[in-house]
Amino acid sequence: MSQPLITRLSRFLQFGLIGAIALFIATPMLVIAVFSFDANRFPTIPWGGFSLQWHQAVLADSMIRDAFLNSLIVGVGTAVIATVLGFAAAYIDYRYMFRGKALFGLLVAIPPAVPVSIMGMAMLAFLSRIGLFGSVEAIIACHVAIATSFAMAIIRLRLGEFSRDLEPAAWNLGASPFATLFTVVLPFCKPSLIASFFLSAAVSFDEFLIAWFVGGVNETLPVRILNLLQGQVNPKINAIGTIVLIISIVLVLVAQRFIGVRAGKTASSNP
C-alpha cells in the first residue's frame, strides 16, 4: 500500500472518529431541540407534527420570564465583574514578580476544579452568615468566583504576545502608568476582553447548582428547569432547554470568534 493512500486513509479515520464523537455529544442536544417543536405532550416516535405551542407556553409563563430576567442580570453582572477581575489578575501575573506568585495563580485557577456541590454548600454557609443568601447579588458573586478563572486564562494568553518594551517606551515618552494601561495595554487586550466577557456570560448562564444553593426564591433559567423536572414531566422543559442551548452556543461562538480571529491575525503577521 502506497504512502499517500495510507495518509489519506489515516486522515479519513481520524475525521471519522472526530465526527462520531461530535455526533455522540450533540445528539442529546439535537433531540431536545427537535422535540421542543413536537405537537405531542410527551416525546414519542413517530413525531407528532411541528408545533410552537410549547415555546408559546414558555413565553406566557411569568415564572419562566422572571427566571430568564434573573439569568440575564446574573450573566451580564458576572461577565462584567469577571472580565475586570480577570484582567487585573492576568496583568498582575504578567507584569510583576513577587513572592507567592505561584500561589496567587493557583488561588485564581482553583475554583472551577472544585466540585460545584461542595462549592455551593460552602458558599451557602458563608453567604448566610453575611446576609447575602437568597439574592441575585449572591448568585453573581458565586459565578464571578468561577468565571474569573476563565477570563484570566484568556487574557493572560493575549498578554503573552504583548512586548514588554511597549510600556517602558510609553513611560519614556511621558505617559503615566495609568495612561499607558488605558491607551496601550487595554487596546491590545480588547479582543481577549470581549472574548472573556461572552465566555463568562456563557459560564454563568449555564450554571445551575450553585445558583440553586444560594439563590433562594430568585431562580435562574437553569434552576427553573431543575424545579420543573422535580415535578411531573413538562413539555415546556424541551422548549426552555432549546432556548438555553441557543443562547449558550451563541455566547461561546462569539467568544471563540474574537479569540480565533486575533490568533489568525497574529499568525499571519509573523514571517
PDB file of C-alpha atoms in Angstrom:
ATOM      1  CA  MET A   1       0.000   0.000   0.000  1.00  0.00           C
ATOM      2  CA  SER A   2       1.452   3.346  -1.030  1.00  0.00           C
ATOM      3  CA  GLN A   3       2.283   6.046   1.497  1.00  0.00           C
ATOM      4  CA  PRO A   4      -0.180   8.652   0.075  1.00  0.00           C
ATOM      5  CA  LEU A   5      -3.005   6.118   0.309  1.00  0.00           C
ATOM      6  CA  ILE A   6      -2.092   5.279   3.901  1.00  0.00           C
ATOM      7  CA  THR A   7      -2.029   9.021   4.730  1.00  0.00           C
ATOM      8  CA  ARG A   8      -5.460   9.600   3.172  1.00  0.00           C
ATOM      9  CA  LEU A   9      -6.876   6.551   4.953  1.00  0.00           C
ATOM     10  CA  SER A  10      -5.428   7.742   8.272  1.00  0.00           C
ATOM     11  CA  ARG A  11      -6.949  11.198   7.827  1.00  0.00           C
ATOM     12  CA  PHE A  12     -10.298   9.665   6.877  1.00  0.00           C
ATOM     13  CA  LEU A  13     -10.297   7.533  10.024  1.00  0.00           C
ATOM     14  CA  GLN A  14      -9.279  10.487  12.190  1.00  0.00           C
ATOM     15  CA  PHE A  15     -12.002  12.754  10.824  1.00  0.00           C
ATOM     16  CA  GLY A  16     -14.489   9.893  11.054  1.00  0.00           C
ATOM     17  CA  LEU A  17     -13.654   9.331  14.712  1.00  0.00           C
ATOM     18  CA  ILE A  18     -13.895  13.048  15.490  1.00  0.00           C
ATOM     19  CA  GLY A  19     -17.210  13.231  13.636  1.00  0.00           C
ATOM     20  CA  ALA A  20     -18.586  10.234  15.533  1.00  0.00           C
ATOM     21  CA  ILE A  21     -17.581  11.755  18.889  1.00  0.00           C
ATOM     22  CA  ALA A  22     -19.105  15.116  17.925  1.00  0.00           C
ATOM     23  CA  LEU A  23     -22.335  13.407  16.842  1.00  0.00           C
ATOM     24  CA  PHE A  24     -22.463  11.428  20.088  1.00  0.00           C
ATOM     25  CA  ILE A  25     -22.076  14.635  22.124  1.00  0.00           C
ATOM     26  CA  ALA A  26     -24.530  16.646  20.016  1.00  0.00           C
ATOM     27  CA  THR A  27     -27.294  14.019  19.765  1.00  0.00           C
ATOM     28  CA  PRO A  28     -28.938  14.749  23.169  1.00  0.00           C
ATOM     29  CA  MET A  29     -28.996  18.464  22.384  1.00  0.00           C
ATOM     30  CA  LEU A  30     -30.479  17.822  18.940  1.00  0.00           C
ATOM     31  CA  VAL A  31     -33.147  15.562  20.472  1.00  0.00           C
ATOM     32  CA  ILE A  32     -34.164  18.306  22.913  1.00  0.00           C
ATOM     33  CA  ALA A  33     -34.371  20.867  20.109  1.00  0.00           C
ATOM     34  CA  VAL A  34     -36.386  18.576  17.829  1.00  0.00           C
ATOM     35  CA  PHE A  35     -38.922  17.532  20.455  1.00  0.00           C
ATOM     36  CA  SER A  36     -39.394  21.132  21.623  1.00  0.00           C
ATOM     37  CA  PHE A  37     -41.284  21.609  18.349  1.00  0.00           C
ATOM     38  CA  ASP A  38     -43.270  18.362  18.703  1.00  0.00           C
ATOM     39  CA  ALA A  39     -47.044  18.691  18.972  1.00  0.00           C
ATOM     40  CA  ASN A  40     -47.203  15.677  21.318  1.00  0.00           C
ATOM     41  CA  ARG A  41     -47.153  16.348  25.037  1.00  0.00           C
ATOM     42  CA  PHE A  42     -44.670  13.539  25.615  1.00  0.00           C
ATOM     43  CA  PRO A  43     -41.652  12.930  23.349  1.00  0.00           C
ATOM     44  CA  THR A  44     -42.603   9.985  21.173  1.00  0.00           C
ATOM     45  CA  ILE A  45     -41.676   8.448  17.849  1.00  0.00           C
ATOM     46  CA  PRO A  46     -43.155   8.979  15.320  1.00  0.00           C
ATOM     47  CA  TRP A  47     -43.091  12.760  15.631  1.00  0.00           C
ATOM     48  CA  GLY A  48     -46.497  14.308  16.296  1.00  0.00           C
ATOM     49  CA  GLY A  49     -46.010  17.215  13.899  1.00  0.00           C
ATOM     50  CA  PHE A  50     -44.484  20.666  14.026  1.00  0.00           C
ATOM     51  CA  SER A  51     -45.868  22.993  16.695  1.00  0.00           C
ATOM     52  CA  LEU A  52     -44.824  26.154  18.528  1.00  0.00           C
ATOM     53  CA  GLN A  53     -47.258  25.640  21.395  1.00  0.00           C
ATOM     54  CA  TRP A  54     -44.591  24.747  23.972  1.00  0.00           C
ATOM     55  CA  HIS A  55     -42.475  27.770  23.069  1.00  0.00           C
ATOM     56  CA  GLN A  56     -45.584  29.939  23.327  1.00  0.00           C
ATOM     57  CA  ALA A  57     -46.340  28.375  26.709  1.00  0.00           C
ATOM     58  CA  VAL A  58     -42.824  29.250  27.857  1.00  0.00           C
ATOM     59  CA  LEU A  59     -43.250  32.881  26.816  1.00  0.00           C
ATOM     60  CA  ALA A  60     -46.611  33.032  28.611  1.00  0.00           C
ATOM     61  CA  ASP A  61     -45.223  31.643  31.884  1.00  0.00           C
ATOM     62  CA  SER A  62     -44.425  34.526  34.248  1.00  0.00           C
ATOM     63  CA  MET A  63     -42.110  32.397  36.404  1.00  0.00           C
ATOM     64  CA  ILE A  64     -40.028  31.443  33.388  1.00  0.00           C
ATOM     65  CA  ARG A  65     -39.876  35.084  32.253  1.00  0.00           C
ATOM     66  CA  ASP A  66     -38.704  36.122  35.720  1.00  0.00           C
ATOM     67  CA  ALA A  67     -36.110  33.340  35.710  1.00  0.00           C
ATOM     68  CA  PHE A  68     -34.848  34.451  32.304  1.00  0.00           C
ATOM     69  CA  LEU A  69     -34.573  38.056  33.543  1.00  0.00           C
ATOM     70  CA  ASN A  70     -32.616  36.857  36.573  1.00  0.00           C
ATOM     71  CA  SER A  71     -30.309  34.841  34.298  1.00  0.00           C
ATOM     72  CA  LEU A  72     -29.772  37.919  32.132  1.00  0.00           C
ATOM     73  CA  ILE A  73     -28.942  40.115  35.123  1.00  0.00           C
ATOM     74  CA  VAL A  74     -26.671  37.499  36.648  1.00  0.00           C
ATOM     75  CA  GLY A  75     -24.973  36.735  33.321  1.00  0.00           C
ATOM     76  CA  VAL A  76     -24.216  40.362  32.469  1.00  0.00           C
ATOM     77  CA  GLY A  77     -23.150  41.200  36.024  1.00  0.00           C
ATOM     78  CA  THR A  78     -20.904  38.147  36.187  1.00  0.00           C
ATOM     79  CA  ALA A  79     -19.392  38.876  32.771  1.00  0.00           C
ATOM     80  CA  VAL A  80     -18.533  42.485  33.634  1.00  0.00           C
ATOM     81  CA  ILE A  81     -17.032  41.768  37.059  1.00  0.00           C
ATOM     82  CA  ALA A  82     -15.234  38.576  35.998  1.00  0.00           C
ATOM     83  CA  THR A  83     -13.685  40.312  32.987  1.00  0.00           C
ATOM     84  CA  VAL A  84     -12.418  43.198  35.118  1.00  0.00           C
ATOM     85  CA  LEU A  85     -11.040  40.895  37.812  1.00  0.00           C
ATOM     86  CA  GLY A  86      -9.657  38.511  35.206  1.00  0.00           C
ATOM     87  CA  PHE A  87      -7.779  41.335  33.508  1.00  0.00           C
ATOM     88  CA  ALA A  88      -6.430  42.585  36.836  1.00  0.00           C
ATOM     89  CA  ALA A  89      -5.239  39.108  37.800  1.00  0.00           C
ATOM     90  CA  ALA A  90      -3.732  38.465  34.360  1.00  0.00           C
ATOM     91  CA  TYR A  91      -1.942  41.821  34.313  1.00  0.00           C
ATOM     92  CA  ILE A  92      -0.521  41.309  37.803  1.00  0.00           C
ATOM     93  CA  ASP A  93       0.686  37.855  36.806  1.00  0.00           C
ATOM     94  CA  TYR A  94       2.216  39.267  33.594  1.00  0.00           C
ATOM     95  CA  ARG A  95       3.801  42.463  34.894  1.00  0.00           C
ATOM     96  CA  TYR A  96       5.047  41.768  38.420  1.00  0.00           C
ATOM     97  CA  MET A  97       7.362  39.307  40.088  1.00  0.00           C
ATOM     98  CA  PHE A  98       6.590  38.726  43.751  1.00  0.00           C
ATOM     99  CA  ARG A  99       6.836  36.071  46.421  1.00  0.00           C
ATOM    100  CA  GLY A 100       3.862  33.717  46.312  1.00  0.00           C
ATOM    101  CA  LYS A 101       3.120  34.331  42.636  1.00  0.00           C
ATOM    102  CA  ALA A 102       2.527  30.634  42.034  1.00  0.00           C
ATOM    103  CA  LEU A 103       0.090  30.532  44.952  1.00  0.00           C
ATOM    104  CA  PHE A 104      -1.689  33.587  43.543  1.00  0.00           C
ATOM    105  CA  GLY A 105      -2.185  31.856  40.209  1.00  0.00           C
ATOM    106  CA  LEU A 106      -3.398  28.712  41.972  1.00  0.00           C
ATOM    107  CA  LEU A 107      -5.974  30.624  44.007  1.00  0.00           C
ATOM    108  CA  VAL A 108      -7.400  32.196  40.858  1.00  0.00           C
ATOM    109  CA  ALA A 109      -7.415  28.957  38.872  1.00  0.00           C
ATOM    110  CA  ILE A 110      -8.709  26.528  41.502  1.00  0.00           C
ATOM    111  CA  PRO A 111     -12.455  27.402  41.793  1.00  0.00           C
ATOM    112  CA  PRO A 112     -13.532  25.604  38.567  1.00  0.00           C
ATOM    113  CA  ALA A 113     -11.705  22.487  39.789  1.00  0.00           C
ATOM    114  CA  VAL A 114     -13.746  22.295  42.998  1.00  0.00           C
ATOM    115  CA  PRO A 115     -16.928  20.174  42.679  1.00  0.00           C
ATOM    116  CA  VAL A 116     -19.860  22.559  42.327  1.00  0.00           C
ATOM    117  CA  SER A 117     -21.860  20.745  45.001  1.00  0.00           C
ATOM    118  CA  ILE A 118     -19.100  21.327  47.573  1.00  0.00           C
ATOM    119  CA  MET A 119     -18.620  24.924  46.454  1.00  0.00           C
ATOM    120  CA  GLY A 120     -22.362  25.515  46.543  1.00  0.00           C
ATOM    121  CA  MET A 121     -22.674  24.259  50.130  1.00  0.00           C
ATOM    122  CA  ALA A 122     -19.615  26.258  51.219  1.00  0.00           C
ATOM    123  CA  MET A 123     -20.947  29.431  49.628  1.00  0.00           C
ATOM    124  CA  LEU A 124     -24.365  28.802  51.132  1.00  0.00           C
ATOM    125  CA  ALA A 125     -22.844  28.630  54.622  1.00  0.00           C
ATOM    126  CA  PHE A 126     -20.678  31.717  54.047  1.00  0.00           C
ATOM    127  CA  LEU A 127     -23.333  33.895  52.402  1.00  0.00           C
ATOM    128  CA  SER A 128     -25.877  33.002  55.077  1.00  0.00           C
ATOM    129  CA  ARG A 129     -23.525  34.369  57.713  1.00  0.00           C
ATOM    130  CA  ILE A 130     -23.058  37.716  55.959  1.00  0.00           C
ATOM    131  CA  GLY A 131     -26.715  38.144  54.996  1.00  0.00           C
ATOM    132  CA  LEU A 132     -26.460  37.755  51.224  1.00  0.00           C
ATOM    133  CA  PHE A 133     -28.206  34.393  50.893  1.00  0.00           C
ATOM    134  CA  GLY A 134     -31.240  34.346  48.613  1.00  0.00           C
ATOM    135  CA  SER A 135     -30.296  37.372  46.497  1.00  0.00           C
ATOM    136  CA  VAL A 136     -29.301  37.912  42.894  1.00  0.00           C
ATOM    137  CA  GLU A 137     -26.102  39.510  44.169  1.00  0.00           C
ATOM    138  CA  ALA A 138     -25.200  36.239  45.898  1.00  0.00           C
ATOM    139  CA  ILE A 139     -25.526  34.318  42.628  1.00  0.00           C
ATOM    140  CA  ILE A 140     -23.397  36.905  40.819  1.00  0.00           C
ATOM    141  CA  ALA A 141     -20.679  36.723  43.494  1.00  0.00           C
ATOM    142  CA  CYS A 142     -20.530  32.932  43.269  1.00  0.00           C
ATOM    143  CA  HIS A 143     -20.486  32.889  39.480  1.00  0.00           C
ATOM    144  CA  VAL A 144     -17.736  35.513  39.434  1.00  0.00           C
ATOM    145  CA  ALA A 145     -15.571  33.223  41.567  1.00  0.00           C
ATOM    146  CA  ILE A 146     -15.798  30.585  38.823  1.00  0.00           C
ATOM    147  CA  ALA A 147     -15.810  32.748  35.695  1.00  0.00           C
ATOM    148  CA  THR A 148     -12.824  34.870  36.720  1.00  0.00           C
ATOM    149  CA  SER A 149     -10.537  31.870  36.194  1.00  0.00           C
ATOM    150  CA  PHE A 150     -11.622  31.543  32.561  1.00  0.00           C
ATOM    151  CA  ALA A 151     -11.326  35.282  31.978  1.00  0.00           C
ATOM    152  CA  MET A 152      -7.827  35.387  33.436  1.00  0.00           C
ATOM    153  CA  ALA A 153      -6.693  32.441  31.303  1.00  0.00           C
ATOM    154  CA  ILE A 154      -7.869  34.061  28.053  1.00  0.00           C
ATOM    155  CA  ILE A 155      -6.456  37.497  28.842  1.00  0.00           C
ATOM    156  CA  ARG A 156      -3.177  36.078  30.117  1.00  0.00           C
ATOM    157  CA  LEU A 157      -2.676  34.249  26.817  1.00  0.00           C
ATOM    158  CA  ARG A 158      -3.139  37.529  24.993  1.00  0.00           C
ATOM    159  CA  LEU A 159      -0.728  39.356  27.296  1.00  0.00           C
ATOM    160  CA  GLY A 160       1.831  36.674  26.500  1.00  0.00           C
ATOM    161  CA  GLU A 161       2.013  38.201  22.997  1.00  0.00           C
ATOM    162  CA  PHE A 162       2.496  41.723  24.394  1.00  0.00           C
ATOM    163  CA  SER A 163       6.016  43.066  24.075  1.00  0.00           C
ATOM    164  CA  ARG A 164       7.499  44.043  27.414  1.00  0.00           C
ATOM    165  CA  ASP A 165       9.229  47.002  25.752  1.00  0.00           C
ATOM    166  CA  LEU A 166       5.998  48.831  24.873  1.00  0.00           C
ATOM    167  CA  GLU A 167       5.121  50.016  28.363  1.00  0.00           C
ATOM    168  CA  PRO A 168       8.643  51.323  29.170  1.00  0.00           C
ATOM    169  CA  ALA A 169       8.632  53.063  25.789  1.00  0.00           C
ATOM    170  CA  ALA A 170       5.364  54.808  26.652  1.00  0.00           C
ATOM    171  CA  TRP A 171       6.723  55.801  30.062  1.00  0.00           C
ATOM    172  CA  ASN A 172       9.847  57.262  28.450  1.00  0.00           C
ATOM    173  CA  LEU A 173       7.613  59.336  26.187  1.00  0.00           C
ATOM    174  CA  GLY A 174       5.925  60.881  29.222  1.00  0.00           C
ATOM    175  CA  ALA A 175       2.842  58.689  29.672  1.00  0.00           C
ATOM    176  CA  SER A 176       1.880  57.823  33.219  1.00  0.00           C
ATOM    177  CA  PRO A 177       1.444  54.167  34.213  1.00  0.00           C
ATOM    178  CA  PHE A 178      -2.342  54.600  34.234  1.00  0.00           C
ATOM    179  CA  ALA A 179      -2.334  56.334  30.846  1.00  0.00           C
ATOM    180  CA  THR A 180      -0.173  53.546  29.439  1.00  0.00           C
ATOM    181  CA  LEU A 181      -2.541  50.949  30.854  1.00  0.00           C
ATOM    182  CA  PHE A 182      -5.602  52.543  29.251  1.00  0.00           C
ATOM    183  CA  THR A 183      -4.060  53.609  25.937  1.00  0.00           C
ATOM    184  CA  VAL A 184      -1.609  50.777  25.229  1.00  0.00           C
ATOM    185  CA  VAL A 185      -2.361  47.633  27.236  1.00  0.00           C
ATOM    186  CA  LEU A 186      -6.170  47.667  27.179  1.00  0.00           C
ATOM    187  CA  PRO A 187      -6.463  48.295  23.416  1.00  0.00           C
ATOM    188  CA  PHE A 188      -4.028  45.438  22.814  1.00  0.00           C
ATOM    189  CA  CYS A 189      -6.152  43.163  25.032  1.00  0.00           C
ATOM    190  CA  LYS A 190      -9.502  44.262  23.559  1.00  0.00           C
ATOM    191  CA  PRO A 191     -10.247  41.019  21.639  1.00  0.00           C
ATOM    192  CA  SER A 192      -9.474  38.880  24.679  1.00  0.00           C
ATOM    193  CA  LEU A 193     -11.553  41.176  26.901  1.00  0.00           C
ATOM    194  CA  ILE A 194     -14.550  40.766  24.606  1.00  0.00           C
ATOM    195  CA  ALA A 195     -13.994  37.015  24.426  1.00  0.00           C
ATOM    196  CA  SER A 196     -13.736  36.843  28.218  1.00  0.00           C
ATOM    197  CA  PHE A 197     -16.964  38.804  28.607  1.00  0.00           C
ATOM    198  CA  PHE A 198     -19.000  36.454  26.424  1.00  0.00           C
ATOM    199  CA  LEU A 199     -17.390  33.280  27.762  1.00  0.00           C
ATOM    200  CA  SER A 200     -18.018  34.405  31.355  1.00  0.00           C
ATOM    201  CA  ALA A 201     -21.637  35.144  30.447  1.00  0.00           C
ATOM    202  CA  ALA A 202     -21.953  31.655  28.951  1.00  0.00           C
ATOM    203  CA  VAL A 203     -20.474  30.034  32.068  1.00  0.00           C
ATOM    204  CA  SER A 204     -22.893  31.962  34.269  1.00  0.00           C
ATOM    205  CA  PHE A 205     -25.911  31.334  32.055  1.00  0.00           C
ATOM    206  CA  ASP A 206     -25.377  27.550  32.097  1.00  0.00           C
ATOM    207  CA  GLU A 207     -24.540  27.107  35.784  1.00  0.00           C
ATOM    208  CA  PHE A 208     -27.438  25.901  37.921  1.00  0.00           C
ATOM    209  CA  LEU A 209     -26.278  24.006  41.018  1.00  0.00           C
ATOM    210  CA  ILE A 210     -24.612  26.899  42.835  1.00  0.00           C
ATOM    211  CA  ALA A 211     -27.479  29.194  41.794  1.00  0.00           C
ATOM    212  CA  TRP A 212     -29.872  26.629  43.238  1.00  0.00           C
ATOM    213  CA  PHE A 213     -27.950  26.560  46.529  1.00  0.00           C
ATOM    214  CA  VAL A 214     -27.603  30.317  47.096  1.00  0.00           C
ATOM    215  CA  GLY A 215     -30.391  31.922  45.032  1.00  0.00           C
ATOM    216  CA  GLY A 216     -33.338  31.106  47.268  1.00  0.00           C
ATOM    217  CA  VAL A 217     -36.533  32.216  45.533  1.00  0.00           C
ATOM    218  CA  ASN A 218     -34.506  34.056  42.868  1.00  0.00           C
ATOM    219  CA  GLU A 219     -34.449  31.357  40.227  1.00  0.00           C
ATOM    220  CA  THR A 220     -32.284  31.478  37.139  1.00  0.00           C
ATOM    221  CA  LEU A 221     -33.437  29.740  33.974  1.00  0.00           C
ATOM    222  CA  PRO A 222     -31.437  26.506  34.552  1.00  0.00           C
ATOM    223  CA  VAL A 223     -32.781  26.372  38.123  1.00  0.00           C
ATOM    224  CA  ARG A 224     -36.333  26.750  36.774  1.00  0.00           C
ATOM    225  CA  ILE A 225     -35.682  23.761  34.515  1.00  0.00           C
ATOM    226  CA  LEU A 226     -34.443  21.771  37.531  1.00  0.00           C
ATOM    227  CA  ASN A 227     -37.556  22.642  39.515  1.00  0.00           C
ATOM    228  CA  LEU A 228     -39.799  21.672  36.605  1.00  0.00           C
ATOM    229  CA  LEU A 229     -38.024  18.320  36.375  1.00  0.00           C
ATOM    230  CA  GLN A 230     -38.778  17.620  40.042  1.00  0.00           C
ATOM    231  CA  GLY A 231     -42.484  17.659  39.311  1.00  0.00           C
ATOM    232  CA  GLN A 232     -44.411  15.914  36.557  1.00  0.00           C
ATOM    233  CA  VAL A 233     -42.964  15.605  33.056  1.00  0.00           C
ATOM    234  CA  ASN A 234     -43.479  19.004  31.478  1.00  0.00           C
ATOM    235  CA  PRO A 235     -43.156  19.519  27.707  1.00  0.00           C
ATOM    236  CA  LYS A 236     -42.029  23.093  28.321  1.00  0.00           C
ATOM    237  CA  ILE A 237     -38.692  21.725  29.544  1.00  0.00           C
ATOM    238  CA  ASN A 238     -37.590  20.928  25.989  1.00  0.00           C
ATOM    239  CA  ALA A 239     -38.545  24.439  24.851  1.00  0.00           C
ATOM    240  CA  ILE A 240     -36.626  26.077  27.703  1.00  0.00           C
ATOM    241  CA  GLY A 241     -33.682  23.770  27.090  1.00  0.00           C
ATOM    242  CA  THR A 242     -33.633  24.767  23.424  1.00  0.00           C
ATOM    243  CA  ILE A 243     -33.598  28.464  24.338  1.00  0.00           C
ATOM    244  CA  VAL A 244     -30.768  27.957  26.847  1.00  0.00           C
ATOM    245  CA  LEU A 245     -28.839  25.882  24.306  1.00  0.00           C
ATOM    246  CA  ILE A 246     -29.129  28.511  21.576  1.00  0.00           C
ATOM    247  CA  ILE A 247     -28.071  31.342  23.885  1.00  0.00           C
ATOM    248  CA  SER A 248     -25.112  29.351  25.220  1.00  0.00           C
ATOM    249  CA  ILE A 249     -23.930  28.374  21.738  1.00  0.00           C
ATOM    250  CA  VAL A 250     -24.171  31.978  20.518  1.00  0.00           C
ATOM    251  CA  LEU A 251     -22.184  33.285  23.508  1.00  0.00           C
ATOM    252  CA  VAL A 252     -19.453  30.666  23.073  1.00  0.00           C
ATOM    253  CA  LEU A 253     -19.257  31.209  19.301  1.00  0.00           C
ATOM    254  CA  VAL A 254     -18.887  34.971  19.754  1.00  0.00           C
ATOM    255  CA  ALA A 255     -16.137  34.413  22.325  1.00  0.00           C
ATOM    256  CA  GLN A 256     -14.432  31.905  20.029  1.00  0.00           C
ATOM    257  CA  ARG A 257     -14.612  34.327  17.122  1.00  0.00           C
ATOM    258  CA  PHE A 258     -12.691  37.019  18.977  1.00  0.00           C
ATOM    259  CA  ILE A 259     -10.095  34.512  20.167  1.00  0.00           C
ATOM    260  CA  GLY A 260      -9.766  32.847  16.757  1.00  0.00           C
ATOM    261  CA  VAL A 261      -9.667  35.999  14.640  1.00  0.00           C
ATOM    262  CA  ARG A 262      -6.954  37.550  16.771  1.00  0.00           C
ATOM    263  CA  ALA A 263      -4.938  34.329  16.756  1.00  0.00           C
ATOM    264  CA  GLY A 264      -5.248  34.174  12.974  1.00  0.00           C
ATOM    265  CA  LYS A 265      -4.107  37.753  12.567  1.00  0.00           C
ATOM    266  CA  THR A 266      -1.141  37.136  14.831  1.00  0.00           C
ATOM    267  CA  ALA A 267      -0.134  34.009  12.959  1.00  0.00           C
ATOM    268  CA  SER A 268      -0.498  35.642   9.557  1.00  0.00           C
ATOM    269  CA  SER A 269       1.577  38.650  10.608  1.00  0.00           C
ATOM    270  CA  ASN A 270       4.563  36.507  11.579  1.00  0.00           C
ATOM    271  CA  PRO A 271       7.014  35.674   8.760  1.00  0.00           C
TER     272      PRO A 271
END
